[in-house]
Coordinates of C-alpha atoms in Angstrom, one line a residue:
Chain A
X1 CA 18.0 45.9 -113.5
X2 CA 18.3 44.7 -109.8
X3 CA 22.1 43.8 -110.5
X4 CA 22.9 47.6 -110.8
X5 CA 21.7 47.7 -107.5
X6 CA 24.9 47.8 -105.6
X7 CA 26.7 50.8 -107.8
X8 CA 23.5 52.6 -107.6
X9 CA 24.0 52.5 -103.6
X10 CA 27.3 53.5 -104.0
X11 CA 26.7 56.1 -105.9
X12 CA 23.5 57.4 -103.8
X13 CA 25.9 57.3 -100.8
X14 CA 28.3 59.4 -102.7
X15 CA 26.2 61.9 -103.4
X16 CA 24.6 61.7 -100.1
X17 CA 27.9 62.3 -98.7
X18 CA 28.1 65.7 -100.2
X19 CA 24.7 66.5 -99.2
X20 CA 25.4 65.6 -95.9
X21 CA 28.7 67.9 -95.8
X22 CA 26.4 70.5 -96.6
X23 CA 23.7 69.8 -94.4
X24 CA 25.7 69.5 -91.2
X25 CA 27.3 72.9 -91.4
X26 CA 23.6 74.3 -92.2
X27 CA 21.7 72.6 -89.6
X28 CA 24.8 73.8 -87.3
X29 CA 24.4 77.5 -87.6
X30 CA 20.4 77.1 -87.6
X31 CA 20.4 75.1 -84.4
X32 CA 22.7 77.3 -82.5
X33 CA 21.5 80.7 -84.2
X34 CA 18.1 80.4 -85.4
X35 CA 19.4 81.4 -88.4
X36 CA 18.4 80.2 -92.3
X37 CA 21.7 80.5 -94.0
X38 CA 20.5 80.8 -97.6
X39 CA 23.9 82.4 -98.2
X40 CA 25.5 78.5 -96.8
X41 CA 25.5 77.8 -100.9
X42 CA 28.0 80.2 -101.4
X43 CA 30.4 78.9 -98.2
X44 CA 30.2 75.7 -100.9
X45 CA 31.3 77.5 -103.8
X46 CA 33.7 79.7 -102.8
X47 CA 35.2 77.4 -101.3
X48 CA 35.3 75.6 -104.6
X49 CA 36.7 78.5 -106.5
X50 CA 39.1 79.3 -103.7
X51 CA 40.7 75.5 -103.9
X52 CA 40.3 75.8 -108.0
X53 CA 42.4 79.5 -108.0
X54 CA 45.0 77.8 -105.8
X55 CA 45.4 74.7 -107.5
X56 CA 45.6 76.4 -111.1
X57 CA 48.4 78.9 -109.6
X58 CA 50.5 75.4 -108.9
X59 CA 49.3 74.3 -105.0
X60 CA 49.0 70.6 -104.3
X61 CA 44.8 70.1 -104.2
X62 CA 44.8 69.4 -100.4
X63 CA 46.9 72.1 -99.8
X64 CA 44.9 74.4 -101.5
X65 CA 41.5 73.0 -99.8
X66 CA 43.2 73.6 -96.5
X67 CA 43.9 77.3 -97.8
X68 CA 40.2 77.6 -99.1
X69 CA 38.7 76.0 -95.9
X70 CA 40.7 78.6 -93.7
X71 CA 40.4 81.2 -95.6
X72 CA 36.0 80.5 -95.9
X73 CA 35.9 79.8 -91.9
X74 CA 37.1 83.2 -91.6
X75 CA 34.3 85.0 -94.8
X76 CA 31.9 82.8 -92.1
X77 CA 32.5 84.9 -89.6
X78 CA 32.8 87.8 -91.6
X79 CA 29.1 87.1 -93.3
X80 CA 27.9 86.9 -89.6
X81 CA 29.4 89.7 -88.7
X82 CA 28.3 91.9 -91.3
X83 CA 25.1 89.8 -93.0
X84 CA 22.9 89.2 -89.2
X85 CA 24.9 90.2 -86.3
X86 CA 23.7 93.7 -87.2
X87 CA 19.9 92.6 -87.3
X88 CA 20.8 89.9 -84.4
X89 CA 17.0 90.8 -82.9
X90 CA 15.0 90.8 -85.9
X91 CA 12.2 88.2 -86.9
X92 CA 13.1 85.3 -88.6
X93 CA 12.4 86.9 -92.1
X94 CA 14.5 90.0 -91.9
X95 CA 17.3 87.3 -91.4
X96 CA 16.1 85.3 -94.1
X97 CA 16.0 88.3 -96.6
X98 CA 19.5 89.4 -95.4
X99 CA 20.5 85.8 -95.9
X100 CA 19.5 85.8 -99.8
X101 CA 21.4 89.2 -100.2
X102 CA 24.1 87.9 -99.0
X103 CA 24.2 84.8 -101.5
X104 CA 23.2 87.1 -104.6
X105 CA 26.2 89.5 -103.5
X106 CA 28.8 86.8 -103.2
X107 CA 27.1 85.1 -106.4
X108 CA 27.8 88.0 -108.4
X109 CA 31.6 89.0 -106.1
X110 CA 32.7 85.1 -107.9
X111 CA 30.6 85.9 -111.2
X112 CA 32.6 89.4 -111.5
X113 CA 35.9 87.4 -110.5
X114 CA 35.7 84.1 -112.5
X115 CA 32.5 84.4 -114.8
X116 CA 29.7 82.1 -115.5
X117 CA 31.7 79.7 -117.7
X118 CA 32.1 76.7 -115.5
X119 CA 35.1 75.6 -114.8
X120 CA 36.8 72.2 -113.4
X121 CA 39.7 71.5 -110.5
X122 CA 41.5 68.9 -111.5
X123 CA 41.1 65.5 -109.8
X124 CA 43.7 64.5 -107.3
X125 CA 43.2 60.8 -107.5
X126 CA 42.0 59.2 -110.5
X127 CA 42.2 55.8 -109.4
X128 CA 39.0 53.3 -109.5
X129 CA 38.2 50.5 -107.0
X130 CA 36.5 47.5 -108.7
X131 CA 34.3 44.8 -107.1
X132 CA 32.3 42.2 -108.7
X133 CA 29.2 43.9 -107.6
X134 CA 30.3 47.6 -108.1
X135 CA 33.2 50.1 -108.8
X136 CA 34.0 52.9 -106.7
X137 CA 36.2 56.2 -107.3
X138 CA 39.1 56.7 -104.8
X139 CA 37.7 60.4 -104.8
X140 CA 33.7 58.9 -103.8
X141 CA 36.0 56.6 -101.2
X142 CA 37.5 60.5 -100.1
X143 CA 34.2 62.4 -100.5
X144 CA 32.4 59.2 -98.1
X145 CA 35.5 59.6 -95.3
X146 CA 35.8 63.0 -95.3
X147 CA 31.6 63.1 -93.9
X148 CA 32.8 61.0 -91.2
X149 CA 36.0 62.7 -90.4
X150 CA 33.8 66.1 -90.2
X151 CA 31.0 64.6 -88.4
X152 CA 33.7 63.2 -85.6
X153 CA 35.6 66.8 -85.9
X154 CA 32.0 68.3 -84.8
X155 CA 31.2 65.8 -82.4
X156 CA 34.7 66.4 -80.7
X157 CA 34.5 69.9 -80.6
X158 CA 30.5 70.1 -79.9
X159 CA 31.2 67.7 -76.5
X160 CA 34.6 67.5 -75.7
X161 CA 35.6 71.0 -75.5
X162 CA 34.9 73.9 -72.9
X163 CA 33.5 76.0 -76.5
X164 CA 31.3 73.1 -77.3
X165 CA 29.9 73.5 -74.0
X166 CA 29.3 76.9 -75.0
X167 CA 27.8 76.4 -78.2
X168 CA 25.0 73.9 -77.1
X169 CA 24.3 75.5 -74.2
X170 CA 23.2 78.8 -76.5
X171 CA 21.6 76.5 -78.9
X172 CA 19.1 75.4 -76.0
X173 CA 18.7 78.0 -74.0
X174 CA 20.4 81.8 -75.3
X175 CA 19.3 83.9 -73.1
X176 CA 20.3 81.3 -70.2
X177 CA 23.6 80.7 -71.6
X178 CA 24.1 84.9 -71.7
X179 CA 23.7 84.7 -68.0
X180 CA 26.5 82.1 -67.7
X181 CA 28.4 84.7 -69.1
X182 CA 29.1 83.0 -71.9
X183 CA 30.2 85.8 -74.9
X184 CA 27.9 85.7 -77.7
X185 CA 30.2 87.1 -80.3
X186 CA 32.5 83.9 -79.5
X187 CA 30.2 81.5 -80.1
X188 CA 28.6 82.8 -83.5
X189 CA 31.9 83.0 -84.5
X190 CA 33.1 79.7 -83.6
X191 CA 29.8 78.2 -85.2
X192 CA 29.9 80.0 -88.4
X193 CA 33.5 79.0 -89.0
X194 CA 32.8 75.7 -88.4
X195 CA 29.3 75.4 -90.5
X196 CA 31.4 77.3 -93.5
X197 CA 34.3 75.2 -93.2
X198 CA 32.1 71.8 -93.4
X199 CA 30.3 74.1 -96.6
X200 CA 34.0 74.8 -98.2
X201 CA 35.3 71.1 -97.8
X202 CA 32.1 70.1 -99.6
X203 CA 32.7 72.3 -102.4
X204 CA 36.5 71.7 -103.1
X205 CA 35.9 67.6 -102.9
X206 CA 32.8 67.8 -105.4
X207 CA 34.7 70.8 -107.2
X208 CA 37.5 68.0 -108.0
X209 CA 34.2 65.6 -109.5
X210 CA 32.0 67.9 -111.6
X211 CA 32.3 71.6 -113.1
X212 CA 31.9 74.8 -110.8
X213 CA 30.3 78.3 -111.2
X214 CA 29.2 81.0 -109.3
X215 CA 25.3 79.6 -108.6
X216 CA 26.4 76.0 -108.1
X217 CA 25.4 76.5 -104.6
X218 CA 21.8 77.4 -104.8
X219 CA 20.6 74.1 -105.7
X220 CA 22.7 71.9 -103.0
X221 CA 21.7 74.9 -100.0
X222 CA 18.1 74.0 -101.3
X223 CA 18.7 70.5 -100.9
X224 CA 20.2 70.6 -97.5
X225 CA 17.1 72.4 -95.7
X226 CA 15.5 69.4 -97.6
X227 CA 17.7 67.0 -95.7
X228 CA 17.6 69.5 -92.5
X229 CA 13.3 68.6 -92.9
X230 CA 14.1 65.0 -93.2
X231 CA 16.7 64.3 -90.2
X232 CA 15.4 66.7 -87.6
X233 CA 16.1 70.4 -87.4
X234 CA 19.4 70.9 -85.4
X235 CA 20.5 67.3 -85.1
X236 CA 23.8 66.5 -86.1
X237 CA 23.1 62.5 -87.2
X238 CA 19.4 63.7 -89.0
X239 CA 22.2 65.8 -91.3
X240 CA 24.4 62.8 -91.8
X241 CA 21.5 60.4 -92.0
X242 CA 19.0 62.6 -94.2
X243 CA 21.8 63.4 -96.6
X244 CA 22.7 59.8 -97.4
X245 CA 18.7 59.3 -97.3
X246 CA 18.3 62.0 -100.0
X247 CA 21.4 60.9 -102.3
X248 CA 19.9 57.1 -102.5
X249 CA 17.0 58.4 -103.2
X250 CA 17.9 60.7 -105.8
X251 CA 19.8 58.4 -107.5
X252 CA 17.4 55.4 -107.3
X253 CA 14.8 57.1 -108.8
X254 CA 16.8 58.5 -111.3
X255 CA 18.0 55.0 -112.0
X256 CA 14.7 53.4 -111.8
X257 CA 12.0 55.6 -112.9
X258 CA 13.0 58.2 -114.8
X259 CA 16.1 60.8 -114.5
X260 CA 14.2 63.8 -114.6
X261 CA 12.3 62.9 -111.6
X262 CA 15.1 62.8 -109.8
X263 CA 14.7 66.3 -107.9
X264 CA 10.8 65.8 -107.6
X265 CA 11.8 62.4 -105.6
X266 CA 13.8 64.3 -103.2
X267 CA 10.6 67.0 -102.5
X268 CA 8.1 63.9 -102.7
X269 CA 9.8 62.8 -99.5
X270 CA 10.1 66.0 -97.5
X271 CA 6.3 65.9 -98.3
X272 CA 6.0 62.5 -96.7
X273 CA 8.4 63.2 -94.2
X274 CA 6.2 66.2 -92.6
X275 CA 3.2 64.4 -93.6
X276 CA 4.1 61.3 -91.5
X277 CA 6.9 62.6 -88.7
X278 CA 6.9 66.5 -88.8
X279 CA 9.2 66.7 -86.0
X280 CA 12.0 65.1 -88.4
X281 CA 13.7 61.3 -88.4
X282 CA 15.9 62.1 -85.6
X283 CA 14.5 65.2 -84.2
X284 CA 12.7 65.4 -80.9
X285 CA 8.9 66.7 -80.7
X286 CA 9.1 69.9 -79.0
X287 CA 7.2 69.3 -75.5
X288 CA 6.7 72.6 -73.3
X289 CA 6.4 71.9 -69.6
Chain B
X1 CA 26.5 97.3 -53.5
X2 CA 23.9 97.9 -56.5
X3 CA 22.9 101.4 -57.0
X4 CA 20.4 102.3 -59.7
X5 CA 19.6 105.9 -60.9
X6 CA 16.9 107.0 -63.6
X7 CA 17.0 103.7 -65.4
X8 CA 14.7 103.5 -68.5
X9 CA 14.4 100.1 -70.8
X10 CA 12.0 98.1 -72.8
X11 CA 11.1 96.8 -75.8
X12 CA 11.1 98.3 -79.2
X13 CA 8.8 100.9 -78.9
X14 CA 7.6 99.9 -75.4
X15 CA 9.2 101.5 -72.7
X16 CA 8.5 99.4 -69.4
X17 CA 11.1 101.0 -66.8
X18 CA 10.2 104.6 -66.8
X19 CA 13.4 106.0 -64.8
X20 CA 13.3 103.6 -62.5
X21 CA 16.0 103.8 -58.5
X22 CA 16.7 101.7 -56.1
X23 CA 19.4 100.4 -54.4
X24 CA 20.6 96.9 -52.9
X25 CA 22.9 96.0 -50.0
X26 CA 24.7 93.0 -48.8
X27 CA 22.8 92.5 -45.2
X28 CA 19.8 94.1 -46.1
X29 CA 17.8 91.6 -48.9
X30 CA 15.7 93.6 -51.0
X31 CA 12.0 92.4 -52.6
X32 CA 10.9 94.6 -56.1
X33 CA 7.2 93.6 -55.5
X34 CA 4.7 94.8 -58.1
X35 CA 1.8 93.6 -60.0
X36 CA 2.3 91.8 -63.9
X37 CA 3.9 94.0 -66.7
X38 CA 4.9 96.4 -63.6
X39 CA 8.4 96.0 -64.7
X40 CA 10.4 93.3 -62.5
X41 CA 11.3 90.9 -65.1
X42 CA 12.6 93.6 -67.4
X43 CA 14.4 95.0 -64.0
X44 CA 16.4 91.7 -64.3
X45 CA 16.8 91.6 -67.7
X46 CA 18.5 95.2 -67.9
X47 CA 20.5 95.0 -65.0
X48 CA 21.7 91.6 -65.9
X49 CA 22.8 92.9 -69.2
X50 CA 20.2 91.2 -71.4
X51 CA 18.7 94.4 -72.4
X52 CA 20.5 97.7 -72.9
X53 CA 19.0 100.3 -70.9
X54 CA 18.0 103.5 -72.8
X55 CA 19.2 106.2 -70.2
X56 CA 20.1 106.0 -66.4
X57 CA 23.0 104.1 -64.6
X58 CA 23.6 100.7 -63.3
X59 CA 26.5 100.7 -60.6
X60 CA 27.7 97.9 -58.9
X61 CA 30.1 99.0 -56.0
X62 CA 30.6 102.4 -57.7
X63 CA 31.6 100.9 -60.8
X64 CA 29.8 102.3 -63.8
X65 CA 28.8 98.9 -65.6
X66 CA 25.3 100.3 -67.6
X67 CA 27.3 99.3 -71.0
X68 CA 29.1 95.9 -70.2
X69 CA 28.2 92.8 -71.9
X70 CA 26.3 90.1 -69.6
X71 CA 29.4 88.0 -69.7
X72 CA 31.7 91.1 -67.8
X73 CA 28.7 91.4 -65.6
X74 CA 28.7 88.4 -64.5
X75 CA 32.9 88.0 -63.9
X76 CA 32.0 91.5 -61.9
X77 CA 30.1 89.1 -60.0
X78 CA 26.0 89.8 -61.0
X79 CA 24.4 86.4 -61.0
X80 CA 20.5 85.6 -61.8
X81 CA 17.8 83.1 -61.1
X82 CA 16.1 83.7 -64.5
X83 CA 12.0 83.5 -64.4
X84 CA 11.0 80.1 -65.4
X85 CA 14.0 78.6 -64.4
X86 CA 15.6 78.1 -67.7
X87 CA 17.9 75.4 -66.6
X88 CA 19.4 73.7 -70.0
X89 CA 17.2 70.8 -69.8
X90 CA 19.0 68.3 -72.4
X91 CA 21.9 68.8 -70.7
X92 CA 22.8 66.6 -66.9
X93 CA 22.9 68.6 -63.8
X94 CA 26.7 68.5 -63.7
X95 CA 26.7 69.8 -66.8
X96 CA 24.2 72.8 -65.6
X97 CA 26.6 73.6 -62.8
X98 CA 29.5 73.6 -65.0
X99 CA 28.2 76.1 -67.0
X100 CA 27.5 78.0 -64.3
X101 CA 30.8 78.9 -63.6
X102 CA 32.1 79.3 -66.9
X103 CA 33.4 82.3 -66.6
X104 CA 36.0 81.1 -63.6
X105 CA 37.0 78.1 -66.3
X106 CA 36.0 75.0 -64.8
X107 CA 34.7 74.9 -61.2
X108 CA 36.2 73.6 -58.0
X109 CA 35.5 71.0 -55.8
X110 CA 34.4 74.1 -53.2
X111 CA 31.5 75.5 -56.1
X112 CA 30.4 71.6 -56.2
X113 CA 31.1 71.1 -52.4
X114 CA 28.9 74.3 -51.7
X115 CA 26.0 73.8 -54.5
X116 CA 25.4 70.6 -53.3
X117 CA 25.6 71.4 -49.3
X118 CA 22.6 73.8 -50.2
X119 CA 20.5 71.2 -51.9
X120 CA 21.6 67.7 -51.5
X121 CA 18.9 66.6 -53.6
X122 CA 21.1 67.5 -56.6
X123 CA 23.9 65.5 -55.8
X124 CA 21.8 62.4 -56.2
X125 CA 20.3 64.2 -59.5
X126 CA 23.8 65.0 -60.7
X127 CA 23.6 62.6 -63.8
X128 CA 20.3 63.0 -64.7
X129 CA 19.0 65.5 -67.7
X130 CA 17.5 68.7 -65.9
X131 CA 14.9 68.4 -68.3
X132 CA 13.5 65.5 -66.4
X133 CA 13.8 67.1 -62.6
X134 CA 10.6 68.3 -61.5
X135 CA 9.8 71.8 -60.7
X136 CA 11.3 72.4 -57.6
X137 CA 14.0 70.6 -58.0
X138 CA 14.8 73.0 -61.2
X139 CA 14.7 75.8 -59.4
X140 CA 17.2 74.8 -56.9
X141 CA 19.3 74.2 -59.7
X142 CA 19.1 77.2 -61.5
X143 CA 19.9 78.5 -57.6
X144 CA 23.4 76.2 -57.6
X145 CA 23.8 77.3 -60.9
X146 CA 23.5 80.8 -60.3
X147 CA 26.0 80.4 -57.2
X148 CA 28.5 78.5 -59.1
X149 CA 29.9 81.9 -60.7
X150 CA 30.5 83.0 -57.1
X151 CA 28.1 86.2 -57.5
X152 CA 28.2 89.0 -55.1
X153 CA 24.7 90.0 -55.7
X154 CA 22.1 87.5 -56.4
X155 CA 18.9 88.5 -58.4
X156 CA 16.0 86.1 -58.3
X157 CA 13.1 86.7 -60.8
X158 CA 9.7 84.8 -59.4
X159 CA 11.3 81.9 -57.9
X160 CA 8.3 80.4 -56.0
X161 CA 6.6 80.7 -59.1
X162 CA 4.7 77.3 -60.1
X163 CA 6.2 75.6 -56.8
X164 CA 4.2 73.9 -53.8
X165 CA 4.3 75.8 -50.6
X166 CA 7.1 73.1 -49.4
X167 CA 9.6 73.8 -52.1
X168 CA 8.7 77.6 -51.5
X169 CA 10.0 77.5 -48.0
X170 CA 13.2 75.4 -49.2
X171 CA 13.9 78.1 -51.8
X172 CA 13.5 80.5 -49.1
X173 CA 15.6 79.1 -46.8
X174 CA 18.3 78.4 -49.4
X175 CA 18.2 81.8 -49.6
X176 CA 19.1 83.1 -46.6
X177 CA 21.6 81.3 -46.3
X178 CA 23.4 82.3 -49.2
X179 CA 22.8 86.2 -47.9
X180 CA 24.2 85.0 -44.1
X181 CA 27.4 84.1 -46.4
X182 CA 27.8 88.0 -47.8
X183 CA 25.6 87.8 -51.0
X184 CA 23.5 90.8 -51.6
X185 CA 20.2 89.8 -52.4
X186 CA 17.9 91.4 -54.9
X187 CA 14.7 89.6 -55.3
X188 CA 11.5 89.8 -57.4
X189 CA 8.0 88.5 -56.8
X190 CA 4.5 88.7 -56.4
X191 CA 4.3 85.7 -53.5
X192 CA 4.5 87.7 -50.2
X193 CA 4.9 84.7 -48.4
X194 CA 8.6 84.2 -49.8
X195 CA 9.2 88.3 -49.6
X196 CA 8.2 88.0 -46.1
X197 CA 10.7 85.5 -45.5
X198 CA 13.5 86.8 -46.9
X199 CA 13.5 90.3 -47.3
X200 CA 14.4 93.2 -45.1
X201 CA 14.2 96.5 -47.6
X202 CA 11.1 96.1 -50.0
X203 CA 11.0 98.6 -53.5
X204 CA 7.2 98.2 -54.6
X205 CA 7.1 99.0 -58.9
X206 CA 4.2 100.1 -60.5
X207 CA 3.9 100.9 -64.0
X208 CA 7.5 100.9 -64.6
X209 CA 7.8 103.2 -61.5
X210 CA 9.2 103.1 -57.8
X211 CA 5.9 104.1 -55.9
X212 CA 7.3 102.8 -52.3
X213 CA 10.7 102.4 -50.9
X214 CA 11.5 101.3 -47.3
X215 CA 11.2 98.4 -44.9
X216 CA 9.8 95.3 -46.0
X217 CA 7.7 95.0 -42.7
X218 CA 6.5 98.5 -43.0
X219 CA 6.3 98.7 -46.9
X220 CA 4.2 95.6 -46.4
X221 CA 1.9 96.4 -43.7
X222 CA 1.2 99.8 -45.6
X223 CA -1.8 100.8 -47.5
X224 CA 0.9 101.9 -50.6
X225 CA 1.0 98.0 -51.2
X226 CA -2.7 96.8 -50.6
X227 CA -3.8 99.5 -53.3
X228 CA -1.2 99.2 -56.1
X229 CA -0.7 95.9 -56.1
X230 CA -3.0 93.5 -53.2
X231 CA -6.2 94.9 -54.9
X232 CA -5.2 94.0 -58.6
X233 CA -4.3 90.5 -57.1
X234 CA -6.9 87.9 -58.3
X235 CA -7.9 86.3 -54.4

């Protein structure tokens, strides 16, 4: 058993990589807006369908994710626009509510475009590393670079840049950053385009390993807030760090206990998680002076 | 400078500012005194942009500026001391000031030059998170910060609030000096102590109401102050 070790690591981390695409764009629009983004699931698909539609009408696969990332930055800030912005002061329910309209609508926009018969993008690399201890696809080696490339794209933009001043200043304090005259329309915008464009590169690059359809995004959203639990609400490494967590674990205990455990081990840990440190691996505990 | 006529505002179905004037001028530093829930915060809030107002006009120098965002507001040149400081406290005191004049870009040697003249005690703070200053010392950084957007009227909500009588008198001092330099002045508070020693032309609220307007020496002195708002005070 133990020497399956190794490929069941890689392949936890693969699947925790995807998670943690996910995750980070999630935990990105909730720590800046407050907002649940149920409708984050469907960032993931469409962006999936988008890159599928363009590769089947001929585009090169990163081509078309680049078309399908731009195009579902832009839908971010349209779903904003039309989905919260409107309800902006509202409790956190309304927004929740108007969040799950928002995914059932653009579930049933792809269901009424595509149907429910899944579908597959076909795999730009095919190739397979092999090691004595484990074998790795170029597309996991892809799927594993891209969450570092997106994770340093954030970083960058989040504290290198006059906007990412902008942005964490309204994630602490809102009403202070207001006063700085900082324009809120410009920063939800900016944050929902990024947190859909992380959602839309996850999609295309786990579109390219297993079938898509128009709810393929419930389960993974569900799975994020999981990993958003796990690392720390509105911290960038808990999303990077709780999604590789989760993916291990998933896979571990599908490969060592039983497979269709495999989602209860994933909720069996948020359990413990909240149980043990509430506040989150790598979140702080709220302290009011 | 600041001229307000008829103003109402509040909170869903809670209207706090019940047509509400005043005015403020450079030279002539104003105090809104009042008891809690009388309205000052909410004062701040609307003319600051936070809020919208629900009838009556905000003009700053003439201008009509009752619909801008906060954001043109504050390029118009409307700065304020928030109540409870609300510095961003993960972020260093550089970065604090920095945000405070975001909308001129990135500040100039002068903005750090002049935030730091006021209250040295920053400059060795500089790198620290804000978070981690102590009370005063956050409120004379969410005064730089205000500063750093170069207002031409300052609005203060309850700065000597939670502060020792010392840091009181620095944030009172501060203060003048930032009205010697041309800065109208339009401050809120229940400590008389700090009214008394900055303001000229008091406004006392009641209810949402102006119930006195005048000078601070005489609005003080006068009886319209020890019964609407002295006698509610606990000591």
């Amino acid at each position: 058993m133990l020497e399956l070790l190794p490929q069941q690591l890689v392949n936890g981390l693969a699947l925790g990589s995807t998670y943690a695409l996910v995750a980070l764009g999630l935990t990105l629009i909730f720590g800046v807006l407050l907002i649940p983004n149920f409708a984050h699931g469907e960032f993931y698909m469409l962006g999936a369908f988008i890159t599928y539609a363009l590769v089947a009408a001929g585009l090169n696969f990163w081509l078309a994710m680049l078309v399908s990332v731009v195009c579902i930055m832009a839908m971010g800030g349209l779903v904003d626009r039309l989905v919260f912005r409107p309800i902006e002061t509202a409790p956190a329910l309304s927004l929740m509510i108007s969040a799950l309209a928002a995914s059932i609508i653009l579930q049933q926009v792809a269901t009424m475009i595509w149907g429910t018969e899944p579908r597959t993008i076909p795999a730009p690399l095919t190739g397979v590393i092999r090691t004595p201890f484990f074998a790795v696809t170029q597309l996991q080696l892809v799927v594993m670079a891209s969450v570092a490339a997106a994770f340093g794209a954030v970083w960058l933009v989040l504290n290198r840049s006059r906007l990412g001043l902008a942005i964490r200043a309204t994630a602490q304090n809102r009403d202070a950053a207001m006063l700085m005259g900082i324009s809120m329309p410009q920063v939800r915008f900016a944050t929902f385009a990024m947190g859909a464009a992380l959602g839309a590169i996850a999609g295309a690059l786990l579109g390219a390993t297993f079938p898509i359809y128009p709810s393929m995004g419930v389960n993974p959203v569900l799975k994020a807030f999981v990993v958003l639990v796990l690392g720390g609400i509105g911290s960038l490494w808990g999303a990077i760090f709780g999604g590789l967590v989760l993916g291990v674990a998933e896979v571990l205990v599908a490969g060592y206990i039983a497979s269709e455990l495999q989602d209860i081990g994933a909720f069996a840990i948020l359990v413990l998680v909240l149980l043990v440190r509430p506040q989150g691996l790598f979140g702080r505990a709220q302290v009011e002076r | 400078m600041l001229t307000i006529e008829g103003l109402r505002a509040g909170y869903d179905r809670l209207e706090v500012l019940h047509g509400l004037g005043l005015s403020v001028e450079a030279g002539d530093p104003t105090v809104v005194m009042g008891a809690n829930a009388a309205g000052k915060t909410t004062l701040c809030r609307v003319v600051t942009g936070l809020i919208p107002a629900r009838a009556g006009t905000i003009r700053l120098d003439g201008e009509d500026i009752t619909r801008l965002s906060s954001a043109d507001r504050v390029r118009r040149g409307i700065a304020l001391v928030p109540e409870g400081r609300q510095v961003f406290g993960e972020m260093t005191v550089r970065e604090n000031l920095r945000l405070g004049a975001y909308v001129h870009g990135e500040p100039d040697a002068r903005d750090y030059d002049t935030a730091f003249g006021l209250f040295p005690i920053l400059l060795e703070r500089e790198s620290q998170r804000a978070g981690l200053l102590s009370g005063g010392e956050q409120q004379m950084l969410a005064l730089a910060r205000a500063l750093m957007s170069r207002p031409r009227l300052l609005l203060l909500d309850e700065p000597s609030q939670g502060l020792a009588p010392k840091a009181v008198e620095q944030v009172a001092h501060a203060v003048n000096r930032i009205a010697e330099t041309g800065v109208a002045i339009l401050l809120v508070e229940q400590n008389l102590a700090l009214a008394q020693m900055i303001a000229r032309h008091a406004v006392v609220l009641e209810t949402g109401s102006c119930v006195a307007d005048g000078r601070a020496s005489e609005i003080m002195a006068s009886s319209a102050i020890q019964d609407s708002y002295l006698g509610k005070k606990r000591n």
